[in-house]
């Protein structure tokens, strides 16, 4: 029996098993849209509210007896062990029992004292009009907070309390009032840390979700800018804002993003980095497929192109999808400069990617396999310098690369701003000493340094990391087979990249498969010539601006024409 | 049905164009010069015109059966048995083509760059990438070929410009090479060098419609023809017919003699990149196509399980020829000179039969009834 | 399941790694001969001499091949060291075998990828070089763009004097030396690929640069005469130029080949005419004797104005070649102080120079037709077009018909600029007389 199974196992290694057909998500063309919208409406049927009264308080029902609710909340928040939870009982208008509950530190005390407790306690003539309507009355007439709403589900009020709201309950009611009293400590809007610009707005997202959404809304004052909230994570219960512009974005993207977000059934989802991993298309790639940015202006421009932004509460980053490789190579800088400057910056950046990925590999290939292409003088210089170095070139390169990575990693971890400076100084000293000790050849120091520079010039940190990893594949290929090996790895990398998808959009699209560009790929057109949105994400509204977006230019031309005609007439008259 | 996805006109053109022009890196240039001497550059135009004509005939066939690929058409016209065996033959031939391209690449690579590396290693590493590409599917291959055609063309352009110090117009005299008859004969036979365009007929399902098929075919043929003609002309101008026929890889040799200054000389190794890239993509395309044909014959829904088996077949076939002379004098002649008879001839006979039997449109299912 | 898959992958991967790197040779595990000399062997077919740089330069980035390590002060040591290079000589049956044979003494692999120059001794070249070129052509490492030189005397001696007198790098000095051909037109330069091409070509014959070793004993020790003659023809063979100092090796003139055998040489003067006809002359500073005032020179900086127009046709079965040269130049000096640069006399000067060039060209072609019977001017191509097919052209055998070709030369010369002077004032003194 045992033997058979082992044979079976052996065969199963080499035999093919039909894989389950996975339904690939893709963005439908606009004319396919109607069907999707219909499906959509079917799914979102409104659930009828539960209105039955009950005595016991549990996860589904709110009791009409205050004590039961108090006990329910105590149990939920692990009171009294949990000291964060605060509950205060009091009498509304001197006769109705009530309590407020909140979490200390998450709320603004002034608001609670002045605008919830004081009106409720000072208020005297409450008309007698049945429990439910009483609370209604309080909501409408007494409470002075800006946001207060009825909550009929215990889970919602628990979440409200967790996120800094104050819960008000009046005895005999079957629902809570949730008053907005969020007042926790937060960072102000500061300058971007990793995406700094020379020219352009200097503000970045912070950890507060509301602030972040507001920052975007301030840039796009459009009624169609829609924000939806989705809770993610079973225990962390992080609030995610899904921001998009209705009427531009393809609804399928919104639906897919929401489907993926609600489909996460994990304990802990912290921040955008984790969320990205939960919702991205392909996990087994080094290159990210969702763009993470800390700039509101960049987010806004992507929204206007028809993409979606996901902002997670508690992180100063917005996730943008679907994106292509090109988006990772862009920064807002190019848009703020004139187009020739922008194009040049991008060319330099592409060059940087090639340098960062290929330079050490090319050096190995050249020195190990293709010596004929090095100019003779240079070659003899390299050899003379290398004469006393005992290591083979590959080992030298790996040694230097590793120590460079080490310095970089150490530089990040060293506290304070001196970290980076220290790292660079360390690198120089290390390099100089290594050369003098005949451990590496001096040319190699230059190679590694330029490679590092190229890596720093890549605008996106995640892509820079990916390039660092890919570089080692190239080094391996070069050491094994020279330029031939590099060529093979290159083709494989291109193939894997073009196989990737970001929310149904091929990762290299616009280039391959070829779609019409928005005039903003590598070479930028002047801003007024970028008339269309990128076609690869199938936006509902393809046109960004009319063919003639500079009306005044047309007017100039017309007036010139008129003038000419007038002149002509005058000549004729004369 | 095999799931292949859809590709656009640009990708279709780049696939066939890349397949056609990759030959310029191999022994093809020198062989043509050896056969036709100074007339090589317009001999290829004769080949190009011939293949245009043949392709038009195939297009007429494809038009009679809109939306069907050539394997399905075989089955509709000739019946299931003969149709399938013809399709199988196609699959075998494409695999042979793929293996011989790989072998020729290996021979040149070993001759010029890696003389001591064991062939099996070069094969293995090459086939690994080929398998990866074939596994990822046709859409990915199309995208890769579309991306890689730019560096290949730009690199070749730069090479031809850098070598311009060697061009001497006098080298193309006498104008008629080894006589007009030789030129004509070779021209017509060498139309096989453009037979790769027939892969579009196999991949018909991925194209939008028959019109795209026609467009992609004609564009890549015209492009390939112009490209070959220019390359051969410049090649003969640089080397003349005497040593032009001696080189193993004409274009590679051209890159080796580049000398502009003390620092810009011998850029052959950079040239190696475009050579490797175009070869990998070419072999991958034909490798995939062979499997796709096989899948279409036997109605296999995915090429993925076949990848490893065909990979081993490719390896075995490629390692079969004994030596370089056999590769160049038998296999390359078969592929570049006689394959057209079979690749173009098969479909054209099918066209004649379908005209005789008045078969049109329809599908395999109709045929069963 | 997963583990065993991983294992298989790992095994395949390691087999890849273990079998790879066959062609990986560390750059410093090889030596790169810069120059290969070929002489006739005594005990075997050829005697070849290689010169390659040493790596004894100071570490830490300094240019290698510094003078420190070489045999003291320009002299060759017993181990063949010469100013940062090593020179070795060996006898072998073929060139490639010779390279391989050297492995018995040289501690690193020999790579011909950086060879800059191939030197044949004249003796060897006159016996025919074809059989020795073939392996060089077939071998993958040899540079097609190395220069081919024929030297008087032994190639070994030539290489022994090949050292850089200016900078530390022997490579640089060799590469720059060859480009001097363009600055003076005094010797031809021919790359290996062109040389090989020309040998096989049915329409032309091959040339190479002609070189020799100067032992610095050629400067005459006699008392100078009262009035030394103006010798405008620089009729020396390499190695016998009256000069002193600088490098001992010198390039002068052109070695002429018929098929793969050397048949003679052109001197510096004739080489310039050859380069005029083939359109390669970039610049040549020439002193011409003034017809109106013998003994005085006119210095002209000549260059090709337009590409020479050469037309060939058959007249009664005899090939006729029309050469139209369009040259131009700048005045370097007019020693006689005659105002040739004025509008009236400039044409006179032009005619004078045209006549010289015409005569020189005709004489050079005659000499080549008569003595060498070898078409080094690439005239054959002008007639290839008259034949339809390659077979007919090869059957006609241009090499046989070249000597009987009729040559018509037409020269147009224009003095374009006159240097930084315009006109020259006479020296006014009654004592001053030519």
mmCIF file of C-alpha atoms in Angstrom, chain A residues 372, chain B residues 111-112 252-253 255-258 265-266 268, chain C residues 33-36 48 50 95-96 99 110-118 132-148 192-193 196:
data_model
loop_
_atom_site.group_PDB
_atom_site.id
_atom_site.type_symbol
_atom_site.label_atom_id
_atom_site.label_comp_id
_atom_site.label_asym_id
_atom_site.label_seq_id
_atom_site.Cartn_x
_atom_site.Cartn_y
_atom_site.Cartn_z
ATOM 1 C CA UNK A 372 37.552 42.536 -27.015
ATOM 2 C CA UNK B 111 31.792 29.862 -33.132
ATOM 3 C CA UNK B 112 31.927 33.515 -32.201
ATOM 4 C CA UNK B 252 27.949 39.572 -36.951
ATOM 5 C CA UNK B 253 31.087 39.806 -39.027
ATOM 6 C CA UNK B 255 29.757 44.317 -36.501
ATOM 7 C CA UNK B 256 33.223 42.970 -35.852
ATOM 8 C CA UNK B 257 34.939 45.229 -38.329
ATOM 9 C CA UNK B 258 33.411 48.450 -37.095
ATOM 10 C CA UNK B 265 35.446 49.817 -32.317
ATOM 11 C CA UNK B 266 34.354 46.220 -32.166
ATOM 12 C CA UNK B 268 30.021 43.123 -31.581
ATOM 13 C CA UNK C 33 49.595 40.557 -27.758
ATOM 14 C CA UNK C 34 49.507 43.927 -29.434
ATOM 15 C CA UNK C 35 51.560 43.077 -32.435
ATOM 16 C CA UNK C 36 52.403 39.889 -34.277
ATOM 17 C CA UNK C 48 56.591 34.575 -35.127
ATOM 18 C CA UNK C 50 54.644 38.626 -30.202
ATOM 19 C CA UNK C 95 50.661 31.161 -36.694
ATOM 20 C CA UNK C 96 47.922 29.694 -34.512
ATOM 21 C CA UNK C 99 50.386 31.072 -30.313
ATOM 22 C CA UNK C 110 47.219 34.215 -25.016
ATOM 23 C CA UNK C 111 44.303 36.102 -26.470
ATOM 24 C CA UNK C 112 44.544 37.715 -29.869
ATOM 25 C CA UNK C 113 41.504 39.914 -29.288
ATOM 26 C CA UNK C 114 43.538 43.052 -28.908
ATOM 27 C CA UNK C 115 46.149 42.634 -31.601
ATOM 28 C CA UNK C 116 46.665 45.927 -33.336
ATOM 29 C CA UNK C 117 49.161 45.092 -36.003
ATOM 30 C CA UNK C 118 50.355 42.214 -38.123
ATOM 31 C CA UNK C 132 49.129 32.193 -43.373
ATOM 32 C CA UNK C 133 46.239 34.579 -43.608
ATOM 33 C CA UNK C 134 43.629 31.856 -43.822
ATOM 34 C CA UNK C 135 43.967 30.661 -40.227
ATOM 35 C CA UNK C 136 44.038 34.226 -38.966
ATOM 36 C CA UNK C 137 40.824 34.893 -40.855
ATOM 37 C CA UNK C 138 39.134 31.791 -39.552
ATOM 38 C CA UNK C 139 40.184 32.194 -35.939
ATOM 39 C CA UNK C 140 37.498 33.918 -33.925
ATOM 40 C CA UNK C 141 39.748 35.980 -31.743
ATOM 41 C CA UNK C 142 41.771 37.899 -34.294
ATOM 42 C CA UNK C 143 40.769 41.423 -34.972
ATOM 43 C CA UNK C 144 39.694 42.082 -38.497
ATOM 44 C CA UNK C 145 40.649 45.693 -38.020
ATOM 45 C CA UNK C 146 44.278 45.190 -37.117
ATOM 46 C CA UNK C 147 46.688 46.827 -39.478
ATOM 47 C CA UNK C 148 48.891 44.931 -41.837
ATOM 48 C CA UNK C 192 43.480 43.130 -42.183
ATOM 49 C CA UNK C 193 39.951 42.776 -43.545
ATOM 50 C CA UNK C 196 42.290 39.984 -47.238
#
